[in-house]
């Protein structure tokens, strides 16, 4: 009995037409995009916190929340909203915060619901604590309990972990999915963090400049972006513009600047068409030049020099002196990279990781 | 000491404060949270008593409450006694005169409440009125206290409006300020001095207590 959340929203920066299935077994839809893409505004529009014009429509299943001039008030929509900064009421106790949304519930049932909500959010130990003394992670747990306590039809999460330190973030992220599955709460989560999207999403919406670029599974959206903007939004490091120079049946050859790459052709691209070849940096393999099998026999293998290295924790981001510049990752330790500046390396871009997009 | 005047002043100030706090909460909430075209106009009207001479305000209130006006006539028909030069008339004038002292601190406090909390409350199913009572008011305690104290103190100290609307009827409209003026007119400097001193001490104590209680949790300049 999956319902759909459907939204057609025209509001200042947003121009969105979207339909998302809300399933108990696959509850999390992640809205992913760079800062300023309009992710939070989208969430606020769905919650009803933003006044929408006549051209917009928001509906959950057959429950229409906004259409034309008719709008269901925020408080009657039955959504849960988790703010970036938890937004707990500082003057109320933890318990009073959690039962805040249970106005209509008989008093006798509140205690039971309070305990269940705290248990669901793994926040039982916080009962009795002073709200102002909670740490960021604890406060977010209580906020989650508060949002879940009124059994929302849809939970909206606005970068709920961005204000937390890394270990707490990882822990809560892992638990959140479990909690949503246990309580059967469909959720729409906004984030610009790739790791978060990978960890949580059952499906993803990529949003750039107020427009939906793509809706699909996480792997699909990350590895097979539909447009160049979508590829940029999901952080594909290598977006190489070029055009098709040869058609070999199931594969095509693309000339991108000084590089000639062979890719699969599921989209049926024709000779001469403008395309962009997308390759994630982690899929570009670097080996010492001269090592491995004869370079002529492997497609998409060429030699290049390392032109720049940037430290990214255990991984080092390597720029190559190709035209256009190709980015890859190499292991490193501290400031020491496995690859040195100016070193000649053998580069391989496996054909299965080349994703070709038509450029209109 | 004119104890009847003291009693009258305190009664007037307490009633004015009570009425104003009740009236000012919805008005201040509306001014703080709505952005309609006439919000600014209403705000300006509320602030008028700050700039108008009390005599001007008193004059208009007198005209509005007098037996020539519909309100005055209606009141006289209803109760059998006129509004002008009565305690009730004085109370109405005081409420109008002290309006900005009650509304402005509240608006400032309401605007200072984190918007997210109001949104959180709405999403959790609370109405506008319920959110004001359960979130805005508790978080605006300082502002409401300030509003109450300023209103009370301002009413105790008002003179021009009282003189215009209430005149100088012992036990009915003669407040402390009028009583002091009366004493001076009658060259009774001793009584005037005693009453003035009491009023001064009272004001210092009340204001000192309020600001003392309100200063808790205030940000301090970092020590170098």
XYZ file of C-alpha atoms in Angstrom:
584
model
C 0.000 0.000 0.000
C 2.737 2.374 -0.940
C 1.519 5.927 -1.231
C 3.162 8.499 -3.381
C 4.309 11.896 -2.331
C 3.724 14.090 -5.321
C 4.868 17.666 -5.538
C 4.719 20.242 -8.256
C 6.327 23.306 -6.801
C 7.078 26.670 -8.294
C 8.516 28.948 -5.676
C 11.228 31.574 -6.144
C 14.301 29.357 -6.603
C 12.431 26.084 -7.036
C 10.831 24.570 -10.097
C 10.198 20.979 -9.168
C 7.950 18.224 -10.428
C 8.391 15.131 -8.339
C 6.701 11.897 -7.407
C 8.226 9.674 -4.755
C 6.868 6.334 -3.572
C 6.770 6.078 0.230
C 7.338 2.502 1.301
C 7.680 1.061 4.762
C 10.320 -1.434 3.659
C 12.381 1.128 1.742
C 11.592 4.231 3.725
C 14.368 6.684 2.962
C 14.443 9.060 0.034
C 17.471 11.308 0.020
C 17.368 14.697 -1.625
C 20.951 15.320 -2.632
C 22.497 18.441 -4.043
C 25.037 21.199 -3.463
C 24.439 24.077 -1.040
C 21.964 26.565 -2.415
C 20.263 24.012 -4.668
C 16.950 24.570 -2.873
C 16.873 21.329 -0.877
C 15.741 22.895 2.382
C 13.197 25.061 0.571
C 11.765 21.924 -1.038
C 11.379 20.327 2.382
C 9.764 23.465 3.802
C 7.361 23.622 0.863
C 6.278 20.040 1.481
C 5.838 20.678 5.206
C 3.797 23.789 4.447
C 6.206 26.191 6.159
C 6.519 28.164 2.941
C 3.576 29.853 1.320
C 3.080 28.406 -2.157
C 1.450 30.071 -5.101
C -1.482 28.868 -7.162
C 0.634 26.955 -9.669
C 1.811 24.453 -7.076
C 0.365 21.183 -5.862
C 1.490 18.952 -3.014
C -0.229 15.700 -2.150
C 0.413 12.595 -0.095
C -1.495 9.765 -1.727
C -5.048 11.043 -2.163
C -4.594 13.577 0.639
C -4.124 16.896 -1.124
C -2.100 19.345 0.996
C -1.915 22.207 -1.406
C -3.704 22.923 -4.632
C -4.620 26.248 -6.165
C -5.596 28.490 -3.270
C -6.448 25.661 -0.910
C -3.819 24.780 1.639
C -3.977 22.339 4.523
C -2.455 24.064 7.566
C 0.968 22.811 8.625
C -0.380 21.517 11.900
C -2.972 19.352 10.190
C -0.572 17.661 7.770
C 0.776 15.174 10.262
C 4.384 15.412 9.194
C 7.436 15.194 11.404
C 10.260 17.666 10.849
C 13.782 17.304 12.123
C 15.695 20.556 11.998
C 19.424 20.895 11.502
C 19.792 22.397 14.982
C 17.196 20.096 16.641
C 14.962 23.069 17.706
C 14.116 21.600 21.110
C 12.111 23.877 23.387
C 14.748 25.002 25.879
C 12.225 25.884 28.601
C 10.637 22.429 28.605
C 11.972 19.171 30.026
C 12.987 16.299 27.766
C 9.687 14.558 28.532
C 7.642 17.717 27.874
C 9.439 18.177 24.568
C 8.604 14.657 23.454
C 4.928 14.808 24.460
C 4.545 18.301 22.976
C 2.905 16.994 19.815
C 0.538 14.635 21.647
C -2.020 17.335 22.436
C -5.013 15.247 21.459
C -3.907 12.100 23.212
C -5.565 11.225 26.556
C -3.238 11.816 29.478
C -3.176 8.151 30.459
C -1.708 7.154 27.102
C 0.932 9.891 26.996
C 3.282 8.222 29.440
C 3.250 5.037 27.379
C 3.780 6.908 24.108
C 6.566 8.970 25.669
C 8.446 5.843 26.711
C 7.933 4.207 23.352
C 9.103 7.277 21.439
C 12.223 7.613 23.586
C 12.914 3.899 23.196
C 12.491 4.096 19.434
C 14.963 6.959 19.234
C 17.387 5.202 21.634
C 16.987 8.147 23.997
C 15.511 6.481 27.106
C 18.579 7.367 29.153
C 17.988 11.055 28.478
C 14.645 11.166 30.296
C 14.966 13.539 33.234
C 17.927 15.418 31.803
C 17.814 19.203 31.516
C 17.135 20.071 27.889
C 19.732 22.834 27.884
C 22.449 20.445 29.057
C 22.070 17.951 26.190
C 24.934 17.562 23.744
C 24.269 17.981 20.025
C 23.844 14.253 19.438
C 21.646 13.781 22.504
C 19.479 16.736 21.552
C 19.036 15.353 18.056
C 17.953 12.011 19.528
C 15.337 13.741 21.668
C 14.223 15.771 18.643
C 13.852 12.524 16.702
C 11.806 11.030 19.546
C 9.634 14.155 19.528
C 9.110 13.931 15.775
C 8.303 10.198 15.920
C 6.064 10.500 18.979
C 3.105 11.748 16.965
C 3.510 8.898 14.430
C 4.009 11.166 11.421
C 2.845 10.096 7.976
C 6.100 11.426 6.625
C 9.290 12.484 8.365
C 11.215 15.384 6.858
C 14.859 15.635 7.870
C 16.846 18.756 7.066
C 20.545 17.826 7.232
C 19.913 16.381 10.674
C 23.509 15.350 11.322
C 25.448 18.251 9.867
C 25.917 19.991 13.223
C 27.310 16.863 14.908
C 30.868 15.613 15.339
C 31.948 12.781 13.050
C 31.691 9.777 15.427
C 28.234 10.812 16.678
C 27.162 11.445 13.108
C 28.224 7.972 11.994
C 26.469 6.330 14.918
C 23.202 8.230 14.531
C 23.221 7.741 10.798
C 23.448 3.992 11.231
C 20.687 3.962 13.815
C 18.359 6.280 11.920
C 17.758 3.812 9.121
C 17.002 1.064 11.604
C 14.627 3.338 13.531
C 12.751 4.315 10.382
C 12.416 0.687 9.349
C 11.254 -0.371 12.822
C 8.655 2.372 13.074
C 7.663 2.111 9.415
C 8.103 5.843 8.901
C 8.760 7.023 5.358
C 11.305 9.821 5.310
C 12.636 12.503 3.049
C 16.162 13.468 4.051
C 18.110 16.394 2.715
C 21.875 16.213 2.597
C 24.932 17.336 0.657
C 27.036 14.555 2.145
C 27.763 11.657 -0.197
C 28.559 9.214 2.582
C 25.253 10.019 4.223
C 23.366 9.443 0.994
C 25.097 6.099 0.451
C 24.449 5.005 4.016
C 20.781 5.929 4.153
C 19.133 6.191 0.787
C 16.719 3.691 -0.684
C 16.204 6.115 -3.510
C 17.676 9.442 -4.372
C 16.631 12.707 -5.883
C 19.404 14.923 -7.174
C 18.584 18.588 -7.105
C 20.627 21.342 -8.769
C 19.705 25.005 -9.071
C 16.162 24.355 -7.932
C 15.464 21.673 -10.510
C 15.286 17.894 -10.127
C 18.019 16.301 -12.237
C 17.330 12.675 -11.560
C 15.350 10.287 -9.383
C 16.528 6.736 -8.877
C 18.533 4.290 -6.821
C 21.670 5.546 -5.079
C 24.001 3.624 -7.366
C 22.162 4.822 -10.415
C 22.164 8.480 -9.442
C 25.795 8.433 -8.324
C 27.248 6.282 -11.084
C 24.961 7.013 -13.991
C 23.997 10.677 -13.672
C 21.459 11.686 -16.290
C 22.809 15.144 -17.042
C 26.081 16.985 -16.710
C 24.591 19.082 -13.856
C 23.503 15.885 -12.127
C 27.032 14.534 -12.548
C 28.453 17.722 -11.009
C 25.893 17.580 -8.214
C 26.861 14.061 -7.182
C 30.513 15.016 -7.317
C 31.774 13.106 -10.340
C 35.369 14.308 -10.551
C 35.969 13.578 -14.231
C 33.409 15.033 -16.604
C 35.204 15.001 -19.948
C 33.440 16.794 -22.804
C 33.953 15.453 -26.330
C 32.206 13.925 -29.313
C 31.656 10.487 -30.777
C 34.297 9.715 -33.421
C 33.655 6.040 -34.098
C 30.755 3.623 -33.732
C 31.782 -0.012 -33.250
C 28.373 -1.529 -32.637
C 28.175 -2.086 -28.862
C 30.924 0.398 -28.091
C 31.761 3.882 -29.289
C 34.927 5.909 -29.343
C 34.851 9.366 -27.845
C 37.457 12.004 -28.504
C 37.643 14.208 -25.398
C 40.341 16.820 -25.906
C 43.569 14.905 -26.271
C 42.094 11.681 -24.915
C 40.480 8.952 -26.918
C 38.169 6.784 -24.786
C 36.119 3.721 -25.630
C 32.776 3.434 -23.842
C 29.641 1.320 -23.948
C 26.677 2.834 -25.719
C 23.410 1.990 -23.971
C 21.925 5.321 -24.950
C 22.478 4.734 -28.657
C 24.655 7.755 -29.262
C 25.338 8.490 -32.909
C 28.530 9.433 -34.695
C 29.428 13.087 -34.262
C 27.162 13.679 -31.236
C 28.395 15.877 -28.397
C 28.826 13.878 -25.210
C 30.451 14.002 -21.804
C 32.265 10.990 -20.411
C 31.848 10.704 -16.631
C 34.318 8.710 -14.582
C 34.583 8.734 -10.818
C 38.143 9.344 -9.651
C 38.106 6.175 -7.547
C 37.596 4.147 -10.732
C 40.703 5.504 -12.431
C 43.577 3.101 -11.813
C 47.167 4.325 -11.655
C 50.138 1.979 -11.916
C 53.832 2.638 -12.356
C 54.539 3.225 -16.035
C 55.873 0.179 -17.874
C 54.445 -2.284 -15.354
C 51.563 -4.607 -16.180
C 50.531 -6.045 -19.544
C 51.390 -4.411 -22.819
C 49.589 -1.113 -22.764
C 48.525 -1.362 -26.398
C 46.245 -4.328 -25.737
C 44.068 -2.727 -23.081
C 41.485 -0.087 -24.046
C 41.476 3.262 -22.289
C 45.016 2.893 -21.086
C 47.524 5.662 -21.528
C 50.504 7.174 -19.799
C 50.570 10.592 -18.165
C 52.495 12.605 -15.637
C 51.278 13.552 -12.152
C 50.729 17.313 -12.184
C 49.287 17.857 -8.722
C 48.602 15.931 -5.517
C 46.180 16.957 -2.777
C 45.877 15.321 0.596
C 42.402 13.943 1.393
C 43.048 11.914 4.532
C 44.239 8.417 3.707
C 43.548 9.016 0.038
C 45.423 11.511 -2.090
C 43.749 13.190 -4.976
C 45.982 13.082 -8.035
C 45.671 15.366 -11.038
C 47.239 14.188 -14.302
C 48.712 16.408 -16.995
C 46.279 15.157 -19.613
C 44.016 17.389 -21.673
C 41.449 17.604 -20.156
C 42.865 16.984 -16.667
C 42.003 13.550 -15.279
C 41.616 13.117 -11.539
C 42.369 9.890 -9.700
C 42.964 8.709 -6.150
C 46.042 7.068 -4.744
C 46.744 5.743 -1.282
C 49.003 7.804 0.864
C 50.185 8.188 4.391
C 50.139 11.643 5.920
C 51.609 14.095 3.478
C 53.373 11.251 1.645
C 51.550 10.100 -1.441
C 52.151 6.835 -3.283
C 52.465 8.938 -6.431
C 54.942 11.760 -6.711
C 54.705 15.001 -8.533
C 56.014 14.653 -12.101
C 56.024 10.859 -11.945
C 55.131 9.054 -15.166
C 52.205 6.708 -14.522
C 50.131 4.291 -16.520
C 46.468 5.285 -16.340
C 43.567 2.949 -16.920
C 39.952 4.014 -17.184
C 37.972 0.743 -17.234
C 35.292 0.764 -19.878
C 32.604 -0.443 -17.440
C 33.112 2.670 -15.304
C 32.828 5.115 -18.197
C 29.366 6.629 -18.246
C 28.520 8.674 -21.326
C 25.943 11.460 -21.239
C 24.457 13.140 -24.282
C 25.095 16.903 -24.205
C 22.315 18.827 -25.926
C 1.063 62.119 53.238
C -2.099 61.823 51.199
C -2.729 58.083 51.711
C -5.938 58.125 49.706
C -3.903 59.332 46.712
C -1.293 56.592 47.270
C -3.984 53.946 47.443
C -5.661 55.321 44.325
C -2.408 55.478 42.366
C -1.508 51.894 43.238
C -4.998 50.646 42.377
C -4.904 52.502 39.057
C -1.425 51.219 38.215
C -2.269 47.632 39.077
C -5.459 47.590 37.035
C -3.777 49.344 34.106
C -0.939 46.806 34.158
C -3.316 43.872 34.337
C -5.472 45.121 31.450
C -2.476 46.076 29.343
C -0.636 42.786 29.769
C -3.755 40.952 28.581
C -4.310 43.367 25.667
C -0.659 43.710 24.712
C 0.153 39.999 24.283
C -2.008 39.409 21.183
C -1.241 42.890 19.843
C 2.521 42.446 20.286
C 2.360 38.944 18.813
C 0.575 40.326 15.789
C 3.088 43.146 15.397
C 6.035 40.779 15.859
C 4.936 38.027 13.499
C 2.764 39.530 10.808
C 4.083 41.542 7.919
C 1.019 43.106 6.426
C 0.878 46.507 4.878
C -0.752 48.123 7.885
C 1.484 46.493 10.510
C 3.790 49.513 10.413
C 0.844 51.900 10.696
C -0.517 50.125 13.784
C 2.973 50.095 15.260
C 3.183 53.856 14.745
C -0.219 54.403 16.364
C 0.815 52.275 19.348
C 3.949 54.405 19.750
C 2.075 57.733 19.583
C 1.821 58.238 23.363
C 5.633 58.326 23.452
C 5.814 61.487 21.366
C 2.518 63.276 21.962
C 2.337 65.680 24.905
C 0.105 64.123 27.579
C -2.177 67.109 27.260
C -2.888 66.374 23.597
C -3.615 62.752 24.347
C -5.653 63.722 27.388
C -7.627 66.202 25.324
C -8.640 63.599 22.754
C -9.492 61.012 25.397
C -11.565 63.627 27.208
C -13.447 64.471 24.033
C -13.956 60.814 23.225
C -15.253 59.950 26.687
C -17.227 63.147 27.380
C -21.006 63.338 27.381
C -20.982 64.853 23.884
C -19.503 61.632 22.402
C -21.401 58.392 21.625
C -19.096 56.401 23.924
C -19.635 58.814 26.795
C -23.402 58.891 26.309
C -23.596 55.107 25.999
C -21.619 54.668 29.210
C -23.764 57.175 31.080
C -26.928 55.407 29.914
C -25.490 52.050 30.930
C -24.154 52.963 34.375
C -25.839 56.222 35.240
C -22.526 58.010 35.801
C -20.248 59.787 33.302
C -16.856 58.427 32.192
C -14.987 61.709 32.163
C -13.672 62.829 35.555
C -14.193 59.315 36.979
C -11.869 56.486 37.947
C -13.023 54.360 35.015
C -12.312 57.166 32.556
C -8.892 57.587 34.128
C -8.259 53.856 33.743
C -9.085 53.978 30.018
C -6.784 56.970 29.544
C -3.990 55.215 31.450
C -4.302 52.097 29.338
C -3.956 54.134 26.144
C -1.176 56.283 27.559
C 0.930 53.303 28.686
C 0.268 51.140 25.626
C 3.744 51.532 24.077
C 5.420 50.725 27.406
C 3.665 47.366 27.444
C 3.744 46.553 23.736
C 7.280 47.511 22.764
C 9.235 45.332 25.231
C 6.965 42.447 24.308
C 7.484 42.904 20.568
C 11.242 42.978 21.142
C 11.052 39.783 23.213
C 8.752 37.988 20.761
C 10.956 38.839 17.788
C 13.896 37.384 19.720
C 12.290 33.932 20.008
C 13.980 31.533 17.591
C 11.772 31.129 14.531
C 12.604 27.419 14.311
C 10.867 26.844 17.642
C 7.669 28.398 16.299
C 7.930 26.226 13.209
C 8.651 23.134 15.302
C 5.573 23.857 17.398
C 3.370 24.306 14.314
C 4.648 21.128 12.676
C 3.874 19.295 15.922
C 0.234 20.248 15.502
C -0.074 23.336 17.682
C -2.186 26.298 16.676
C -0.962 29.872 16.580
C -2.531 30.706 19.946
C -1.227 27.533 21.566
C 2.288 28.226 20.280
C 2.173 31.743 21.749
C 1.107 30.418 25.148
C 3.378 27.372 25.299
C 6.521 28.603 23.565
C 6.604 32.357 23.011
C 5.407 33.553 26.422
C 7.655 31.293 28.530
C 10.670 32.304 26.443
C 9.744 36.007 26.689
C 9.518 36.192 30.467
C 12.098 38.964 30.670
C 10.290 41.103 28.128
C 6.920 40.587 29.779
C 8.311 41.471 33.204
C 9.858 44.605 31.769
C 6.554 45.481 30.103
C 4.641 45.035 33.358
C 7.084 47.044 35.448
C 7.363 49.893 32.958
C 3.579 50.080 32.661
C 3.132 50.080 36.419
C 5.817 52.679 37.036
C 4.687 54.865 34.165
C 1.101 54.863 35.418
C 2.204 55.762 38.952
C 4.099 58.700 37.541
C 1.611 60.048 34.997
C 0.355 63.569 35.475
C -0.817 65.427 32.393
C -3.306 62.865 31.178
C -4.753 62.437 34.671
C -5.216 66.158 35.031
C -6.945 66.432 31.641
C -9.218 63.408 31.965
C -9.645 62.919 35.675
C -9.245 66.321 37.200
C -8.551 66.364 40.912
C -11.288 64.545 42.789
C -10.043 63.090 46.116
C -10.506 59.314 46.277
C -11.719 59.189 42.690
C -9.075 60.714 40.415
C -6.486 62.400 42.656
C -3.313 60.348 42.163
C 0.028 60.823 43.941
C 1.394 63.050 41.199
C -1.667 65.299 41.350
C -1.484 65.303 45.137
C 2.112 66.557 45.035
C 1.180 69.272 42.546
C -1.734 70.220 44.802
C 0.481 70.462 47.862
C 2.921 72.745 46.059
C 0.075 74.954 44.843
C -1.063 75.240 48.443
C 2.540 76.064 49.574
C 2.540 72.832 51.607
C 6.161 72.030 50.740
C 6.616 69.544 53.589
C 3.892 67.208 52.367
C 5.076 67.587 48.792
C 8.640 66.686 49.862
C 7.562 63.607 51.816
C 5.341 62.270 49.049
C 7.979 62.975 46.408
C 10.634 61.166 48.402
C 8.403 58.123 48.864
C 7.611 58.055 45.164
C 11.290 58.365 44.295
C 12.312 55.530 46.634
C 9.486 53.335 45.428
C 10.510 53.836 41.794
C 14.174 53.112 42.462
C 13.368 49.933 44.376
C 10.912 48.617 41.790
C 13.132 49.332 38.802
C 16.223 48.046 40.608
C 14.503 44.787 41.474
C 13.254 44.289 37.930
C 16.539 44.929 36.234
C 18.314 42.862 38.863
C 16.060 39.881 38.244
C 16.194 40.318 34.485
C 19.973 40.516 34.269
C 20.366 36.777 34.897
C 21.912 34.950 31.972
C 22.829 38.094 30.132
C 25.888 38.069 27.927
C 28.921 39.796 29.391
C 31.761 41.416 27.543
C 34.691 38.982 27.392
C 37.418 39.715 29.948
C 40.717 40.596 28.418
